[in-house]
Amino acid sequence: MDGDPRDPEAAAFAELVSAGPVEPRDAMPDAYRALLVRQIAQHAHSEIIGMQPEGQWISRAPSLRRKAILMAKVQDEAGHGLYLYAAAETLGVDRSELVDALHEGRQKYSSIFNYPTLTWADMGAIGWLVDGAAITNQVPLCRCSYGPYARAMVRICKEESFHQRQGFEILHTLMHGTPAQRAMAQDAVDRFWWPALMMFGPPDAESAHTAQSMAWGVKRFTNDELRQRFVDMTVPQADALGLTLPDPELRWNAERGHYDHGPIDVDELREVVAGRGPCNAERMAHKRGAHEAGAWVREAAAAYDAKHGAARAEAVVG
Amino acid sequence: MTGWPLWEVFVRARRGLAHVHAGSLHAPDAEMALRNARDLYTRRGEGVSIWVVRSADLTASSPDEHDTFFDPAADKVYRHPTFYDVPEGVEHL
């Protein structure tokens, strides 16, 4: 099939992958298309569901400055979802199919968004750790083999760096506050550290899709390589904040030139991915409810177009 | 979900530059497409002008015909200034 070097189509595609980005109208193996649709859709769903844990804190932000920042960040997540749905649509699927697949549980989103946001400090931990892990995952995707996905990722990565910094700043502010604020920051990091490490997926030995995805140039580094990169970047930042990362096995290994860290809880990851995390049901119920509650907006726009559409059909040039 | 058509979005980053393809979006009509494009592709002042065009109205060359379609340009090296020999010492040419 696709991996068989004797297959001339597979050989031609391997050449295309190595020469430069694959573009929507290029011939591509069905399995490549399916892998991309699955990955880009899951990525888009994650951005959309990812609005919920932070959106819950907009009305409770401690200052107008923080509120404006959080709103901008949540709006960015919506934008990222839309860039990615648009990238997926270049592969011949319709956004509505993907949204239906999410609502019916046939497609997934990142496990991280199934954890609750209990305190304001969680906004800091999410920005710093969750967005930090996302950036680590996403930067290599800017060079992935599928052009529209790579271009969407370039835009997303530019915007994500503000997300991570604002999270770091929230924690930095709390760590220079009262003992109760410092304890709140530490508690948030204690709860989000391991779920953030799980964002890189199962260990390489158990990762089902890694080999084919790397052969096709979609994935450029393994789960464990990216996890290590994130740990190496984050430990000095935790020191700067004065926060302790909740891993007794975490220590510098001069021989390897990396930080050693403990293993993620694969069982917990599997449970959350399977839909049995702390907030899976709540997230999905909220998403379906929001979609239904927004039906009148879509209907109103369609009615408006039906009434005025003919006169407005041509694009505006400026 | 919706049967809204797909639109391609082109953004002029600043005066003096051409509009460049930024991505696509769904919208019921051109006016909403422009507003959605503003919210989606220029949240950080990335543009001073936006074009939207229905994706269905675009005609594109086919990658299958890439070689034959662009073939006429391949063997005309004399269209490039580097094709010509210029004697040493001749300037501003």
Coordinates of C-alpha atoms in Angstrom, one line a residue:
Chain A
M1 CA 0.0 0.0 0.0
D2 CA 1.2 3.5 0.8
G3 CA 4.4 2.4 2.5
D4 CA 5.4 0.0 -0.3
P5 CA 8.4 1.4 -2.1
R6 CA 7.6 -0.8 -5.2
D7 CA 4.3 1.0 -5.6
P8 CA 4.9 3.8 -8.1
E9 CA 2.2 6.0 -6.7
A10 CA 3.6 5.7 -3.2
A11 CA 7.1 6.5 -4.5
A12 CA 5.8 9.6 -6.4
F13 CA 4.1 10.7 -3.2
A14 CA 7.2 10.1 -1.1
E15 CA 9.1 12.3 -3.6
L16 CA 6.4 15.0 -3.3
V17 CA 6.6 15.0 0.5
S18 CA 10.3 15.4 0.5
A19 CA 10.3 18.1 -2.2
G20 CA 8.0 20.5 -0.4
P21 CA 4.5 20.9 1.0
V22 CA 1.7 18.8 -0.4
E23 CA -1.1 21.1 -1.6
P24 CA -4.8 20.4 -1.7
R25 CA -5.1 19.4 -5.4
D26 CA -2.1 17.1 -5.4
A27 CA -2.7 13.4 -5.7
M28 CA -2.3 11.9 -2.2
P29 CA -2.9 8.4 -0.7
D30 CA -6.3 8.0 0.9
A31 CA -4.6 7.1 4.2
Y32 CA -2.6 10.3 4.2
R33 CA -5.8 12.3 3.6
A34 CA -7.6 10.4 6.4
L35 CA -4.7 10.9 8.8
L36 CA -4.7 14.6 8.2
V37 CA -8.4 15.0 8.5
R38 CA -8.4 13.1 11.8
Q39 CA -5.5 15.2 13.2
I40 CA -6.6 18.6 11.9
A41 CA -10.2 18.0 13.0
Q42 CA -9.0 16.9 16.5
H43 CA -6.8 19.9 16.6
A44 CA -9.7 22.3 15.6
H45 CA -12.0 20.7 18.1
S46 CA -9.4 21.2 20.8
E47 CA -9.2 24.9 20.1
I48 CA -13.0 25.2 20.2
I49 CA -13.5 23.1 23.4
G50 CA -10.5 24.8 24.9
M51 CA -12.5 28.1 25.1
Q52 CA -14.6 26.6 27.9
P53 CA -12.2 26.2 30.8
E54 CA -11.0 29.7 30.4
G55 CA -14.2 31.2 29.3
Q56 CA -15.7 30.3 32.7
W57 CA -13.3 32.8 34.3
I58 CA -13.9 35.8 32.1
S59 CA -16.7 37.2 34.4
R60 CA -14.5 36.5 37.5
A61 CA -11.2 38.0 36.2
P62 CA -9.6 40.1 39.0
S63 CA -9.2 43.3 37.0
L64 CA -10.4 44.9 33.8
R65 CA -6.9 44.4 32.4
R66 CA -7.0 40.6 33.1
K67 CA -10.5 40.4 31.7
A68 CA -9.6 42.1 28.4
I69 CA -6.6 39.8 28.0
L70 CA -8.6 36.7 28.8
M71 CA -11.3 37.6 26.4
A72 CA -8.7 38.2 23.6
K73 CA -7.2 34.9 24.4
V74 CA -10.5 33.0 24.2
Q75 CA -11.3 34.8 21.0
D76 CA -8.0 33.7 19.6
E77 CA -8.9 30.1 20.4
A78 CA -12.1 30.4 18.4
G79 CA -10.0 31.9 15.5
H80 CA -7.5 29.0 15.8
G81 CA -10.4 26.5 15.5
L82 CA -11.6 28.3 12.4
Y83 CA -8.2 28.4 10.7
L84 CA -7.9 24.6 11.3
Y85 CA -11.5 23.8 10.2
A86 CA -10.6 25.7 7.0
A87 CA -7.4 23.7 6.6
A88 CA -9.3 20.5 7.0
E89 CA -11.9 21.5 4.4
T90 CA -9.2 21.7 1.8
L91 CA -9.0 17.9 2.1
G92 CA -12.6 17.6 0.9
V93 CA -14.6 17.4 4.1
D94 CA -17.2 19.9 5.2
R95 CA -16.9 21.7 8.5
S96 CA -20.4 20.7 9.4
E97 CA -19.4 17.0 9.1
L98 CA -16.5 17.5 11.5
V99 CA -18.7 19.4 14.0
D100 CA -21.2 16.6 13.8
A101 CA -18.5 14.1 14.4
L102 CA -17.4 16.0 17.5
H103 CA -21.0 16.3 18.8
E104 CA -21.6 12.6 18.3
G105 CA -18.3 11.6 19.9
R106 CA -16.8 10.1 16.8
Q107 CA -13.9 12.6 16.9
K108 CA -12.0 13.7 19.9
Y109 CA -10.3 16.8 21.3
S110 CA -7.2 17.2 23.6
S111 CA -7.5 15.4 26.9
I112 CA -6.3 18.5 28.7
F113 CA -9.6 20.4 28.4
N114 CA -11.3 17.8 30.5
Y115 CA -9.8 19.1 33.7
P116 CA -11.6 21.7 35.7
T117 CA -10.5 25.3 36.3
L118 CA -11.0 25.7 40.0
T119 CA -9.2 29.0 40.8
W120 CA -7.9 32.1 39.0
A121 CA -4.4 30.7 39.2
D122 CA -5.5 28.0 36.8
M123 CA -5.7 30.8 34.1
G124 CA -2.0 31.2 34.8
A125 CA -1.2 27.5 34.8
I126 CA -3.1 27.0 31.6
G127 CA -1.4 29.8 29.8
W128 CA 2.1 28.9 31.0
L129 CA 1.9 25.1 30.9
V130 CA -0.9 24.1 28.6
D131 CA -0.2 26.7 26.0
G132 CA 3.5 26.1 26.5
A133 CA 3.0 22.4 25.7
A134 CA 0.8 23.3 22.8
I135 CA 3.5 25.5 21.3
T136 CA 6.1 22.8 21.7
N137 CA 3.8 20.5 19.8
Q138 CA 2.8 23.1 17.2
V139 CA 6.1 24.7 16.2
P140 CA 7.3 21.6 14.3
L141 CA 3.9 21.4 12.6
C142 CA 4.7 24.8 10.9
R143 CA 7.0 22.7 8.7
C144 CA 4.6 19.7 8.3
S145 CA 4.1 18.2 4.8
Y146 CA 0.6 19.5 4.2
G147 CA 0.7 23.2 3.1
P148 CA -2.7 24.5 4.4
Y149 CA -2.1 22.9 7.8
A150 CA 1.5 24.3 8.0
R151 CA 0.3 27.8 7.1
A152 CA -2.5 27.7 9.7
M153 CA 0.1 26.6 12.3
V154 CA 2.4 29.5 11.5
R155 CA -0.4 31.9 12.2
I156 CA -1.5 30.0 15.4
C157 CA 2.1 29.8 16.8
K158 CA 2.5 33.6 16.4
E159 CA -0.6 34.2 18.4
E160 CA 0.1 31.5 21.0
S161 CA 3.2 33.1 22.3
F162 CA 1.1 35.9 23.9
H163 CA -1.0 33.2 25.5
Q164 CA 1.9 31.6 27.2
R165 CA 3.4 34.9 28.4
Q166 CA 0.1 36.2 29.9
G167 CA -0.1 32.9 31.8
F168 CA 3.4 33.2 33.1
E169 CA 2.7 36.8 34.1
I170 CA -0.4 35.8 36.1
L171 CA 1.7 33.2 38.0
H172 CA 4.5 35.7 38.5
T173 CA 2.1 38.3 39.9
L174 CA 0.6 35.7 42.3
M175 CA 4.0 34.5 43.4
H176 CA 4.8 38.1 44.4
G177 CA 1.6 38.4 46.3
T178 CA 0.3 37.1 49.6
P179 CA 1.0 33.6 51.0
A180 CA -2.5 32.6 50.0
Q181 CA -1.9 33.8 46.4
R182 CA 1.4 31.9 46.3
A183 CA -0.3 28.8 47.6
M184 CA -3.0 29.2 45.0
A185 CA -0.4 29.4 42.2
Q186 CA 1.4 26.3 43.5
D187 CA -1.9 24.4 43.7
A188 CA -2.7 25.2 40.1
V189 CA 0.7 24.0 38.9
D190 CA 0.4 20.9 41.0
R191 CA -2.9 20.0 39.2
F192 CA -1.9 21.0 35.7
W193 CA 1.7 19.8 35.4
W194 CA 1.0 16.1 34.7
P195 CA -2.0 16.7 32.5
A196 CA 0.2 19.1 30.5
L197 CA 2.8 16.4 30.1
M198 CA 0.1 14.0 28.9
M199 CA -0.7 16.5 26.1
F200 CA 2.2 15.0 24.2
G201 CA 0.4 11.6 24.0
P202 CA 1.4 8.2 25.2
P203 CA 5.1 7.2 25.4
D204 CA 6.6 6.4 22.0
A205 CA 6.4 2.6 22.5
E206 CA 2.6 2.9 22.8
S207 CA 1.9 5.5 20.2
A208 CA -0.1 4.0 17.4
H209 CA 0.2 6.7 14.7
T210 CA 3.7 8.0 15.2
A211 CA 5.7 5.9 12.6
Q212 CA 3.4 6.4 9.6
S213 CA 2.9 10.1 10.6
M214 CA 6.6 10.7 10.7
A215 CA 7.2 8.8 7.4
W216 CA 4.7 11.2 5.8
G217 CA 6.3 14.3 7.3
V218 CA 3.2 15.3 9.3
K219 CA 4.9 14.6 12.6
R220 CA 8.6 15.6 12.9
F221 CA 9.4 14.5 16.4
T222 CA 8.1 11.7 18.6
N223 CA 5.9 12.2 21.6
D224 CA 8.7 11.6 24.1
E225 CA 11.1 14.0 22.2
L226 CA 8.6 16.8 22.4
R227 CA 7.8 16.0 26.0
Q228 CA 11.5 16.2 26.9
R229 CA 11.9 19.5 25.0
F230 CA 9.0 21.0 27.0
V231 CA 10.3 19.8 30.3
D232 CA 13.8 21.2 29.5
M233 CA 12.3 24.6 28.7
T234 CA 9.9 24.7 31.6
V235 CA 12.0 23.7 34.6
P236 CA 14.2 26.9 34.5
Q237 CA 11.0 29.0 34.1
A238 CA 9.5 27.3 37.2
D239 CA 12.7 28.2 39.1
A240 CA 12.3 31.8 38.0
L241 CA 8.7 31.8 39.3
G242 CA 9.7 30.1 42.5
L243 CA 7.2 27.2 41.8
T244 CA 7.9 23.5 42.5
L245 CA 7.0 21.1 39.7
P246 CA 5.3 18.1 41.4
D247 CA 7.6 15.3 40.2
P248 CA 10.1 13.8 42.8
E249 CA 12.1 12.3 39.9
L250 CA 12.7 15.6 38.2
R251 CA 16.4 16.4 38.2
W252 CA 19.1 17.6 35.8
N253 CA 21.0 14.8 34.1
A254 CA 24.4 16.2 33.0
E255 CA 25.3 13.1 31.1
R256 CA 22.2 13.4 28.9
G257 CA 22.1 17.1 28.9
H258 CA 18.4 16.9 29.7
Y259 CA 16.1 16.9 32.8
D260 CA 15.1 13.4 33.8
H261 CA 11.4 13.2 34.8
G262 CA 8.9 10.6 36.0
P263 CA 6.6 8.7 33.7
I264 CA 3.1 10.1 32.9
D265 CA 0.1 8.1 34.2
V266 CA -0.8 6.3 31.1
D267 CA -4.0 4.8 32.6
E268 CA -5.2 8.3 33.5
L269 CA -4.5 9.5 30.0
R270 CA -6.4 6.6 28.5
E271 CA -9.4 7.1 30.8
V272 CA -9.6 10.8 30.0
V273 CA -9.2 10.2 26.2
A274 CA -11.9 7.5 26.5
G275 CA -14.3 10.1 27.8
R276 CA -14.1 9.4 31.5
G277 CA -12.1 12.4 32.7
P278 CA -13.4 14.9 35.3
C279 CA -15.2 17.2 32.8
N280 CA -15.8 15.3 29.6
A281 CA -19.6 15.1 29.9
E282 CA -19.8 18.8 31.0
R283 CA -17.6 20.0 28.0
M284 CA -19.6 18.1 25.5
A285 CA -23.0 19.1 26.9
H286 CA -21.9 22.7 26.9
K287 CA -20.7 22.5 23.3
R288 CA -23.9 20.9 22.0
G289 CA -26.0 23.4 24.0
A290 CA -24.0 26.3 22.6
H291 CA -24.5 25.0 19.1
E292 CA -28.2 24.6 19.5
A293 CA -28.6 28.0 21.3
G294 CA -26.8 29.6 18.3
A295 CA -29.2 28.2 15.7
W296 CA -31.2 31.4 15.6
V297 CA -28.2 33.4 14.6
R298 CA -27.4 31.1 11.7
E299 CA -31.1 31.1 10.7
A300 CA -31.2 34.9 10.9
A301 CA -28.1 35.3 8.7
A302 CA -29.6 32.9 6.2
A303 CA -32.9 34.7 6.1
Y304 CA -31.1 38.0 5.7
D305 CA -29.1 36.6 2.8
A306 CA -32.3 35.2 1.2
K307 CA -33.9 38.7 1.4
H308 CA -30.9 40.8 0.3
G309 CA -28.6 38.2 -1.2
A310 CA -28.9 38.9 -4.9
A311 CA -27.9 42.6 -4.5
R312 CA -25.0 41.8 -2.3
A313 CA -23.5 38.7 -4.0
E314 CA -20.5 40.4 -5.6
A315 CA -17.4 40.8 -3.5
V316 CA -16.4 44.3 -2.4
V317 CA -13.1 45.5 -3.8
G318 CA -11.2 48.1 -1.9
Chain B
M1 CA -25.0 22.8 10.2
T2 CA -25.2 25.5 7.6
G3 CA -25.1 25.6 3.8
W4 CA -23.1 28.8 3.9
P5 CA -20.7 29.1 1.0
L6 CA -17.0 29.1 1.4
W7 CA -15.1 32.4 0.8
E8 CA -11.4 32.9 0.1
V9 CA -9.9 35.9 2.0
F10 CA -7.2 38.2 0.7
V11 CA -5.6 40.7 3.0
R12 CA -3.5 43.8 2.1
A13 CA -1.0 44.1 5.0
R14 CA -0.3 47.7 4.3
R15 CA -0.5 50.3 1.6
G16 CA 1.9 49.5 -1.3
L17 CA 1.6 45.8 -1.0
A18 CA -0.6 43.4 -2.9
H19 CA -3.5 41.5 -1.3
V20 CA -2.3 38.1 -0.2
H21 CA -4.3 35.0 0.4
A22 CA -4.9 34.6 4.2
G23 CA -7.3 31.7 4.3
S24 CA -11.0 30.9 3.9
L25 CA -14.2 31.0 5.9
H26 CA -17.9 30.4 5.7
A27 CA -20.4 33.2 5.5
P28 CA -24.0 33.6 4.1
D29 CA -23.1 36.7 2.0
A30 CA -20.3 39.0 1.0
E31 CA -20.9 41.5 3.7
M32 CA -20.8 39.0 6.5
A33 CA -17.8 37.4 4.8
L34 CA -15.9 40.7 5.1
R35 CA -16.9 41.2 8.7
N36 CA -15.9 37.6 9.6
A37 CA -12.7 38.0 7.7
R38 CA -11.9 41.1 9.7
D39 CA -12.5 39.3 13.0
L40 CA -10.7 36.1 11.9
Y41 CA -7.7 37.4 10.0
T42 CA -7.0 40.9 11.2
R43 CA -7.3 40.7 15.0
R44 CA -3.8 42.3 15.4
G45 CA -3.9 44.9 12.7
E46 CA -2.6 42.6 10.0
G47 CA -4.5 44.4 7.3
V48 CA -5.7 47.7 5.8
S49 CA -7.9 46.2 3.2
I50 CA -9.7 42.8 2.6
W51 CA -11.0 41.1 -0.5
V52 CA -13.4 38.2 -0.2
V53 CA -14.4 36.0 -3.2
R54 CA -16.5 32.9 -3.3
S55 CA -14.3 29.8 -3.5
A56 CA -16.6 28.5 -6.2
D57 CA -15.8 31.5 -8.4
L58 CA -12.0 30.7 -8.4
T59 CA -10.5 28.9 -11.4
A60 CA -7.2 27.3 -10.8
S61 CA -4.6 25.6 -12.9
S62 CA -4.4 21.9 -12.3
P63 CA -1.3 20.3 -10.6
D64 CA -1.7 17.3 -13.0
E65 CA -1.0 19.6 -15.9
H66 CA 1.8 21.4 -14.2
D67 CA 4.5 20.3 -16.5
T68 CA 2.8 20.9 -19.8
F69 CA 1.0 24.1 -18.6
F70 CA 4.2 25.8 -17.6
D71 CA 6.4 24.2 -20.2
P72 CA 6.6 27.2 -22.6
A73 CA 8.6 29.2 -19.9
A74 CA 11.1 26.5 -19.3
D75 CA 13.4 26.8 -22.3
K76 CA 13.5 30.6 -22.7
V77 CA 16.6 31.5 -20.7
Y78 CA 17.1 34.5 -22.9
R79 CA 14.3 36.1 -21.0
H80 CA 16.6 36.6 -18.0
P81 CA 19.3 39.3 -18.0
T82 CA 22.0 36.8 -16.8
F83 CA 21.7 35.1 -20.3
Y84 CA 23.7 37.9 -21.9
D85 CA 27.5 38.4 -21.9
V86 CA 28.6 41.9 -21.0
P87 CA 32.2 43.0 -21.7
E88 CA 34.2 43.7 -18.6
G89 CA 34.2 47.3 -17.5
V90 CA 30.8 48.2 -18.9
E91 CA 28.6 49.6 -16.2
H92 CA 25.0 50.5 -15.6
L93 CA 23.8 47.8 -17.9

